[in-house]
Amino acid sequence: MKTALITGITGQDGAYLSRYLLEKDYKVIGITRNLQSGNSNGLNFLGIENDVQLVEANVFDLSNIIRLLEKYKPDEFYNLAAQSSVGLSFEQPIGTLEYNIISVANILEAIRIVDKKIKIYQSSSSEMYGNVAQNKLPIDEDFIIHPASPYAISKAAAHWTCVNYREAYNLFISSGILFNHESVLRRQNFVTKKIISSALKIKQNELDFLKVGNTSIKRDWGYAPEYVKVMWKMLNVSKPNDYIICTGEAHTLQEFIDKVFIKLGLDPQKFVKFDKALYRPVELEVIYGNPHKAKTELEWDYSLSFDDLLDKLIDDEIKYREWWMSRKSK
Ligand code: NAP
């Protein structure tokens, strides 16, 4: 039985990756900053809360990571923990840079010291590329990195720290450069979750309208439960490398909103209001990638259309609301 250590297990990807690794018969140990915070809703919703082992750890404390590695002797280390919101990173730039960069340096250093055979997956982000000229799209792995937010800067620094440790110390480190991937386990401060949960509330007469910022932005959106599968794949090929993970298609946020509302029988014109306060200081206008390298080298197979994605997100949100209500009434 292989052992995987996952930071950020209580987050969206952490929960889905855990479920996937459990299906593959892994022993899954998850790191959280605070065991008492009760933030294991995602694991609970997926029905795996009792199948993973949660441990509290401070990734700023090198000795703490070293102890964890010595105790659990993982075969694979998935580093998913991060302050992951671009919007919040403009409010908390120092905290975002500090956490997202230093945590990665500590983890790599600990693994280098304890056991260089541990394979490492790092979650990098498409945000690292910043505003790319439209005639240069789609983005591939060789694009120049030009981050446009504190979050993007932190992810770029973490990404290059991983490349450096791979080249300098021969560690097995692969980074997934993931484009936006969504699920019902997104936090409420992410726009896709906000749109779908608000639309359902409007339908149930629990909310009057949805407030949004700039809806002309275009993104390459995928389905998180599918994206986590490729994280495992990256550690289970012969050589480490970096891979762009995306669908290759971009859609505007307006299209996302319109389709969700129409699928739920609601008129978007009536229920959506614009709020300038929700605009960011710098916004990526259009971004989409080229998944060719992952599709060929990792045989990554992603076939959901944009409509399939929205249908899944709506269905999952309905199930989540039912689960949440039944939990509250217990
Ligand atoms: P998420 O839902 O926000 O979860 C991240 C987890 O990190 C949290 O559950 C939290 O767990 C932990 N964490 C540690 N330090 C934190 C901090 N300072 N602020 C907030 N949380 C912190 O993220 P995700 O969507 O699963 O994404 C996983 C990884 O992929 C992240 O590194 C993210 O940056 C990257 N990524 C995501 C996307 C996407 O579209 N989802 C795209 C590209 C890259 P505890 O509270 O239990 O410690």
Short mmCIF file of C-alpha atoms and ligand atoms in Angstrom, two decimals:
data_model
loop_
_atom_site.label_atom_id
_atom_site.label_comp_id
_atom_site.label_asym_id
_atom_site.label_seq_id
_atom_site.Cartn_x
_atom_site.Cartn_y
_atom_site.Cartn_z
CA MET A 1 0.00 0.00 0.00
CA LYS A 2 1.39 3.39 -0.99
CA THR A 3 1.16 6.39 1.31
CA ALA A 4 0.31 9.89 0.10
CA LEU A 5 0.72 13.03 2.16
CA ILE A 6 -1.51 15.86 1.01
CA THR A 7 -1.33 19.48 2.13
CA GLY A 8 -4.56 21.42 1.63
CA ILE A 9 -6.65 18.25 2.02
CA THR A 10 -9.62 20.26 3.32
CA GLY A 11 -9.75 22.30 0.10
CA GLN A 12 -11.52 21.52 -3.16
CA ASP A 13 -8.73 19.58 -4.89
CA GLY A 14 -7.53 17.96 -1.66
CA ALA A 15 -10.91 16.33 -1.07
CA TYR A 16 -11.30 15.04 -4.65
CA LEU A 17 -7.68 13.88 -4.84
CA SER A 18 -8.10 12.01 -1.55
CA ARG A 19 -11.14 10.19 -2.89
CA TYR A 20 -9.25 9.27 -6.05
CA LEU A 21 -6.20 7.98 -4.14
CA LEU A 22 -8.40 5.99 -1.73
CA GLU A 23 -10.00 4.33 -4.77
CA LYS A 24 -6.45 3.43 -5.80
CA ASP A 25 -5.91 1.89 -2.37
CA TYR A 26 -3.54 4.53 -1.02
CA LYS A 27 -3.18 5.36 2.63
CA VAL A 28 -4.02 9.07 2.68
CA ILE A 29 -2.65 11.45 5.31
CA GLY A 30 -3.87 15.02 5.09
CA ILE A 31 -2.23 18.09 6.53
CA THR A 32 -4.35 20.96 7.82
CA ARG A 33 -3.35 24.13 9.64
CA ASN A 34 -6.01 23.62 12.30
CA LEU A 35 -7.65 20.35 13.24
CA GLN A 36 -10.24 22.16 15.35
CA SER A 37 -11.50 24.45 12.59
CA GLY A 38 -14.11 21.91 11.48
CA ASN A 39 -13.44 22.66 7.82
CA SER A 40 -13.67 19.07 6.61
CA ASN A 41 -17.07 19.57 4.94
CA GLY A 42 -15.67 18.55 1.57
CA LEU A 43 -14.31 15.25 2.90
CA ASN A 44 -17.56 14.71 4.74
CA PHE A 45 -19.72 15.44 1.68
CA LEU A 46 -17.66 12.93 -0.34
CA GLY A 47 -18.13 10.36 2.46
CA ILE A 48 -14.41 9.87 3.09
CA GLU A 49 -13.84 11.81 6.30
CA ASN A 50 -13.20 8.60 8.25
CA ASP A 51 -11.00 7.05 5.58
CA VAL A 52 -8.27 9.68 5.64
CA GLN A 53 -6.06 10.62 8.55
CA LEU A 54 -5.85 14.35 9.28
CA VAL A 55 -2.82 15.82 11.02
CA GLU A 56 -2.24 19.37 12.14
CA ALA A 57 1.02 20.87 10.93
CA ASN A 58 2.76 24.16 10.42
CA VAL A 59 4.54 24.21 7.09
CA PHE A 60 6.54 27.26 8.20
CA ASP A 61 8.27 25.03 10.74
CA LEU A 62 10.84 22.92 8.89
CA SER A 63 11.29 20.59 11.87
CA ASN A 64 7.55 19.91 11.87
CA ILE A 65 7.61 18.79 8.20
CA ILE A 66 10.71 16.70 8.80
CA ARG A 67 8.96 14.91 11.68
CA LEU A 68 5.90 14.23 9.51
CA LEU A 69 8.04 12.77 6.73
CA GLU A 70 9.91 10.58 9.19
CA LYS A 71 6.70 9.41 10.85
CA TYR A 72 4.53 8.67 7.80
CA LYS A 73 7.25 7.83 5.23
CA PRO A 74 5.13 8.93 2.24
CA ASP A 75 5.78 7.67 -1.28
CA GLU A 76 4.10 10.73 -2.76
CA PHE A 77 3.70 14.28 -1.47
CA TYR A 78 0.94 16.42 -3.00
CA ASN A 79 1.34 20.09 -2.16
CA LEU A 80 -2.07 21.67 -2.67
CA ALA A 81 -2.21 24.08 0.27
CA ALA A 82 -2.19 27.74 -0.64
CA GLN A 83 -3.98 30.99 -0.19
CA SER A 84 -5.67 30.27 -3.51
CA SER A 85 -7.82 33.32 -4.20
CA VAL A 86 -6.56 35.92 -6.69
CA GLY A 87 -9.04 38.50 -5.37
CA LEU A 88 -8.04 37.97 -1.75
CA SER A 89 -4.37 38.22 -2.70
CA PHE A 90 -4.87 41.91 -3.52
CA GLU A 91 -6.22 42.39 0.02
CA GLN A 92 -3.56 40.16 1.63
CA PRO A 93 -0.50 40.41 -0.62
CA ILE A 94 2.16 39.83 2.02
CA GLY A 95 0.35 36.91 3.62
CA THR A 96 -0.22 35.32 0.22
CA LEU A 97 3.41 35.69 -0.87
CA GLU A 98 4.68 34.50 2.48
CA TYR A 99 2.49 31.40 2.70
CA ASN A 100 2.56 30.31 -0.93
CA ILE A 101 6.32 30.67 -1.37
CA ILE A 102 7.88 29.80 1.99
CA SER A 103 5.70 26.72 2.49
CA VAL A 104 6.97 25.27 -0.79
CA ALA A 105 10.61 26.02 -0.01
CA ASN A 106 10.22 24.35 3.40
CA ILE A 107 8.56 21.25 1.98
CA LEU A 108 11.20 20.80 -0.72
CA GLU A 109 14.02 21.37 1.74
CA ALA A 110 12.52 18.84 4.20
CA ILE A 111 12.14 16.23 1.47
CA ARG A 112 15.68 16.85 0.25
CA ILE A 113 16.94 16.28 3.78
CA VAL A 114 14.78 13.28 4.75
CA ASP A 115 14.26 11.20 1.63
CA LYS A 116 14.97 12.28 -1.94
CA LYS A 117 12.92 9.36 -3.27
CA ILE A 118 9.62 10.95 -2.20
CA LYS A 119 7.81 12.11 -5.34
CA ILE A 120 6.38 15.62 -5.19
CA TYR A 121 3.41 17.19 -6.94
CA GLN A 122 3.12 20.99 -6.86
CA SER A 123 -0.04 22.87 -7.85
CA SER A 124 1.06 25.73 -10.08
CA SER A 125 -1.39 28.04 -11.80
CA SER A 126 -2.24 29.48 -15.21
CA GLU A 127 -2.40 32.85 -13.42
CA MET A 128 1.43 32.86 -13.62
CA TYR A 129 1.24 33.82 -17.31
CA GLY A 130 -0.67 37.06 -16.70
CA ASN A 131 -2.26 39.00 -19.54
CA VAL A 132 -1.21 37.27 -22.74
CA ALA A 133 -1.82 38.98 -26.09
CA GLN A 134 -4.85 37.34 -27.70
CA ASN A 135 -2.99 36.54 -30.90
CA LYS A 136 -0.47 34.49 -28.88
CA LEU A 137 -3.10 32.23 -27.25
CA PRO A 138 -3.38 29.34 -26.41
CA ILE A 139 -0.77 29.20 -23.68
CA ASP A 140 1.63 26.29 -23.59
CA GLU A 141 4.39 25.24 -21.19
CA ASP A 142 7.04 27.40 -22.93
CA PHE A 143 5.25 30.72 -22.48
CA ILE A 144 6.91 33.60 -20.67
CA ILE A 145 5.70 33.98 -17.11
CA HIS A 146 4.42 37.50 -16.38
CA PRO A 147 2.28 37.36 -13.23
CA ALA A 148 -0.40 40.02 -12.68
CA SER A 149 -1.43 39.56 -9.03
CA PRO A 150 0.23 38.78 -5.70
CA TYR A 151 -1.25 35.27 -5.99
CA ALA A 152 0.26 34.81 -9.44
CA ILE A 153 3.66 36.08 -8.25
CA SER A 154 3.60 33.64 -5.34
CA LYS A 155 2.71 30.74 -7.62
CA ALA A 156 5.43 31.69 -10.09
CA ALA A 157 8.06 31.84 -7.34
CA ALA A 158 6.90 28.48 -5.96
CA HIS A 159 6.92 27.00 -9.45
CA TRP A 160 10.50 28.06 -10.15
CA THR A 161 11.59 26.86 -6.71
CA CYS A 162 10.31 23.43 -7.74
CA VAL A 163 12.10 23.56 -11.09
CA ASN A 164 15.28 24.57 -9.30
CA TYR A 165 15.08 21.70 -6.77
CA ARG A 166 14.40 19.25 -9.59
CA GLU A 167 17.41 20.44 -11.56
CA ALA A 168 19.78 21.05 -8.65
CA TYR A 169 19.01 18.02 -6.45
CA ASN A 170 17.45 15.61 -8.91
CA LEU A 171 14.22 15.39 -6.93
CA PHE A 172 11.15 13.90 -8.62
CA ILE A 173 8.97 17.03 -8.76
CA SER A 174 6.15 17.60 -11.23
CA SER A 175 4.04 20.72 -11.38
CA GLY A 176 0.55 20.84 -12.78
CA ILE A 177 -0.05 24.27 -14.28
CA LEU A 178 -3.76 24.16 -13.77
CA PHE A 179 -6.29 26.43 -15.41
CA ASN A 180 -9.50 27.20 -13.51
CA HIS A 181 -11.26 24.04 -12.41
CA GLU A 182 -14.48 24.16 -10.52
CA SER A 183 -16.70 22.06 -8.31
CA VAL A 184 -19.28 22.32 -5.60
CA LEU A 185 -16.41 22.28 -3.10
CA ARG A 186 -15.14 25.68 -4.22
CA ARG A 187 -15.27 28.23 -1.44
CA GLN A 188 -18.12 30.76 -1.58
CA ASN A 189 -15.69 33.60 -2.44
CA PHE A 190 -15.06 32.05 -5.88
CA VAL A 191 -17.30 33.44 -8.59
CA THR A 192 -18.47 30.16 -10.16
CA LYS A 193 -19.64 28.79 -6.81
CA LYS A 194 -21.28 32.12 -6.02
CA ILE A 195 -23.15 32.14 -9.35
CA ILE A 196 -24.53 28.62 -9.02
CA SER A 197 -25.41 28.73 -5.34
CA SER A 198 -27.00 32.19 -5.77
CA ALA A 199 -29.03 31.07 -8.79
CA LEU A 200 -30.38 28.11 -6.79
CA LYS A 201 -31.23 30.41 -3.88
CA ILE A 202 -33.02 32.83 -6.25
CA LYS A 203 -35.01 29.90 -7.62
CA GLN A 204 -36.02 28.96 -4.06
CA ASN A 205 -36.93 32.61 -3.26
CA GLU A 206 -34.12 32.79 -0.69
CA LEU A 207 -32.25 35.56 -2.53
CA ASP A 208 -33.34 38.52 -4.66
CA PHE A 209 -30.42 38.86 -7.07
CA LEU A 210 -26.76 38.03 -7.84
CA LYS A 211 -24.09 40.77 -7.77
CA VAL A 212 -21.13 40.38 -10.14
CA GLY A 213 -18.13 42.39 -11.32
CA ASN A 214 -16.50 42.22 -14.75
CA THR A 215 -18.31 39.53 -16.76
CA SER A 216 -16.44 40.05 -20.03
CA ILE A 217 -13.43 38.06 -18.80
CA LYS A 218 -12.89 34.75 -20.58
CA ARG A 219 -11.64 31.65 -18.82
CA ASP A 220 -10.76 28.05 -19.58
CA TRP A 221 -12.94 26.19 -17.05
CA GLY A 222 -12.72 22.49 -16.22
CA TYR A 223 -14.21 20.05 -13.72
CA ALA A 224 -12.08 19.57 -10.59
CA PRO A 225 -12.83 15.85 -9.94
CA GLU A 226 -11.35 15.12 -13.37
CA TYR A 227 -8.35 17.43 -12.99
CA VAL A 228 -7.08 15.74 -9.80
CA LYS A 229 -6.61 12.45 -11.66
CA VAL A 230 -3.78 13.93 -13.67
CA MET A 231 -1.92 14.94 -10.48
CA TRP A 232 -1.51 11.26 -9.67
CA LYS A 233 -0.57 10.50 -13.26
CA MET A 234 2.24 13.08 -13.13
CA LEU A 235 3.87 11.18 -10.27
CA ASN A 236 3.35 7.81 -11.89
CA VAL A 237 5.28 8.21 -15.11
CA SER A 238 8.98 7.61 -15.55
CA LYS A 239 10.16 11.25 -15.49
CA PRO A 240 9.02 14.40 -13.68
CA ASN A 241 7.92 17.36 -15.75
CA ASP A 242 5.55 20.34 -15.83
CA TYR A 243 2.20 20.13 -17.57
CA ILE A 244 -0.52 22.56 -18.52
CA ILE A 245 -3.90 21.16 -17.54
CA CYS A 246 -6.87 22.79 -19.23
CA THR A 247 -9.65 22.22 -21.73
CA GLY A 248 -8.29 24.45 -24.51
CA GLU A 249 -11.56 26.45 -24.73
CA ALA A 250 -12.47 29.83 -23.26
CA HIS A 251 -15.91 31.18 -22.34
CA THR A 252 -16.93 34.54 -20.91
CA LEU A 253 -18.18 34.85 -17.38
CA GLN A 254 -21.35 36.32 -18.88
CA GLU A 255 -21.85 33.11 -20.86
CA PHE A 256 -21.35 31.11 -17.65
CA ILE A 257 -23.98 33.18 -15.85
CA ASP A 258 -26.49 33.19 -18.70
CA LYS A 259 -26.28 29.44 -19.21
CA VAL A 260 -26.62 28.62 -15.50
CA PHE A 261 -29.63 30.91 -15.07
CA ILE A 262 -31.32 29.66 -18.24
CA LYS A 263 -30.69 26.01 -17.27
CA LEU A 264 -32.51 26.78 -14.00
CA GLY A 265 -35.37 28.53 -15.79
CA LEU A 266 -34.38 32.02 -14.58
CA ASP A 267 -34.02 35.20 -16.62
CA PRO A 268 -30.43 36.47 -16.11
CA GLN A 269 -31.42 40.03 -17.15
CA LYS A 270 -33.83 40.16 -14.22
CA PHE A 271 -31.69 38.66 -11.50
CA VAL A 272 -28.08 39.75 -12.16
CA LYS A 273 -26.71 43.16 -11.09
CA PHE A 274 -23.31 44.65 -11.78
CA ASP A 275 -21.17 46.10 -9.03
CA LYS A 276 -17.99 48.08 -9.86
CA ALA A 277 -16.70 47.33 -6.36
CA LEU A 278 -16.22 43.72 -7.44
CA TYR A 279 -13.72 44.66 -10.17
CA ARG A 280 -10.05 43.81 -9.46
CA PRO A 281 -7.10 46.23 -9.76
CA VAL A 282 -5.77 44.14 -12.67
CA GLU A 283 -7.87 41.54 -14.40
CA LEU A 284 -6.77 38.89 -16.89
CA GLU A 285 -9.05 39.42 -19.87
CA VAL A 286 -8.80 36.20 -21.84
CA ILE A 287 -6.85 33.11 -20.96
CA TYR A 288 -6.90 29.58 -22.29
CA GLY A 289 -4.31 26.91 -22.70
CA ASN A 290 -3.13 24.06 -24.86
CA PRO A 291 -3.38 20.67 -23.12
CA HIS A 292 -1.47 18.85 -25.89
CA LYS A 293 1.56 17.85 -23.79
CA ALA A 294 -0.58 16.34 -20.98
CA LYS A 295 -2.84 14.62 -23.51
CA THR A 296 0.04 12.98 -25.34
CA GLU A 297 2.65 12.34 -22.65
CA LEU A 298 0.24 11.53 -19.79
CA GLU A 299 -2.58 10.22 -21.97
CA TRP A 300 -4.81 12.61 -20.10
CA ASP A 301 -8.33 12.18 -21.27
CA TYR A 302 -10.75 15.05 -20.58
CA SER A 303 -13.86 15.10 -22.67
CA LEU A 304 -16.44 17.25 -20.85
CA SER A 305 -17.92 20.12 -22.84
CA PHE A 306 -18.69 23.51 -21.26
CA ASP A 307 -22.37 22.53 -21.04
CA ASP A 308 -21.49 19.17 -19.44
CA LEU A 309 -19.43 21.06 -16.87
CA LEU A 310 -22.29 23.43 -16.00
CA ASP A 311 -24.77 20.53 -15.74
CA LYS A 312 -22.43 18.72 -13.35
CA LEU A 313 -21.84 21.83 -11.25
CA ILE A 314 -25.58 22.48 -10.94
CA ASP A 315 -26.39 18.82 -10.10
CA ASP A 316 -23.61 18.68 -7.52
CA GLU A 317 -24.76 21.95 -5.94
CA ILE A 318 -28.30 20.59 -5.59
CA LYS A 319 -26.94 17.43 -3.92
CA TYR A 320 -24.70 19.52 -1.68
CA ARG A 321 -27.64 21.69 -0.54
CA GLU A 322 -29.66 18.55 0.29
CA TRP A 323 -26.72 17.07 2.17
CA TRP A 324 -26.19 20.34 4.06
CA MET A 325 -29.89 20.59 5.06
CA SER A 326 -30.01 16.97 6.24
CA ARG A 327 -26.86 17.54 8.26
CA LYS A 328 -28.28 20.66 9.89
CA SER A 329 -31.50 18.92 10.84
CA LYS A 330 -29.65 16.08 12.64
P1 NAP B 1 -8.63 25.67 -1.78
O1 NAP B 1 -9.97 25.01 -1.91
O2 NAP B 1 -8.59 27.12 -1.46
O3 NAP B 1 -7.84 24.86 -0.65
C1 NAP B 1 -6.56 25.21 -0.26
C2 NAP B 1 -6.29 24.67 1.13
O4 NAP B 1 -5.04 25.22 1.53
C3 NAP B 1 -7.29 25.07 2.20
O5 NAP B 1 -8.25 24.06 2.40
C4 NAP B 1 -6.45 25.28 3.45
O6 NAP B 1 -6.51 24.14 4.29
C5 NAP B 1 -5.01 25.36 2.94
N1 NAP B 1 -4.35 26.64 3.23
C6 NAP B 1 -3.10 26.72 3.67
N2 NAP B 1 -2.75 27.99 3.82
C7 NAP B 1 -3.78 28.73 3.49
C8 NAP B 1 -4.00 30.13 3.47
N3 NAP B 1 -3.04 30.99 3.83
N4 NAP B 1 -5.21 30.56 3.07
C9 NAP B 1 -6.18 29.69 2.70
N5 NAP B 1 -6.01 28.34 2.71
C10 NAP B 1 -4.81 27.87 3.09
O7 NAP B 1 -7.76 25.44 -3.09
P2 NAP B 1 -8.01 24.45 -4.34
O8 NAP B 1 -8.96 25.11 -5.27
O9 NAP B 1 -8.28 23.10 -3.83
O10 NAP B 1 -6.60 24.50 -5.07
C11 NAP B 1 -5.55 23.61 -4.71
C12 NAP B 1 -4.24 24.16 -5.18
O11 NAP B 1 -4.28 24.34 -6.59
C13 NAP B 1 -3.88 25.53 -4.60
O12 NAP B 1 -2.49 25.57 -4.41
C14 NAP B 1 -4.30 26.49 -5.70
O13 NAP B 1 -3.56 27.68 -5.62
C15 NAP B 1 -3.95 25.67 -6.93
N6 NAP B 1 -4.74 26.00 -8.12
C16 NAP B 1 -6.09 25.94 -8.09
C17 NAP B 1 -6.81 26.24 -9.24
C18 NAP B 1 -8.31 26.13 -9.26
O14 NAP B 1 -8.92 26.53 -10.26
N7 NAP B 1 -8.94 25.57 -8.25
C19 NAP B 1 -6.13 26.58 -10.42
C20 NAP B 1 -4.74 26.61 -10.41
C21 NAP B 1 -4.05 26.31 -9.26
P3 NAP B 1 -6.46 24.22 5.90
O15 NAP B 1 -7.28 25.40 6.30
O16 NAP B 1 -7.06 22.91 6.31
O17 NAP B 1 -5.04 24.32 6.26
#
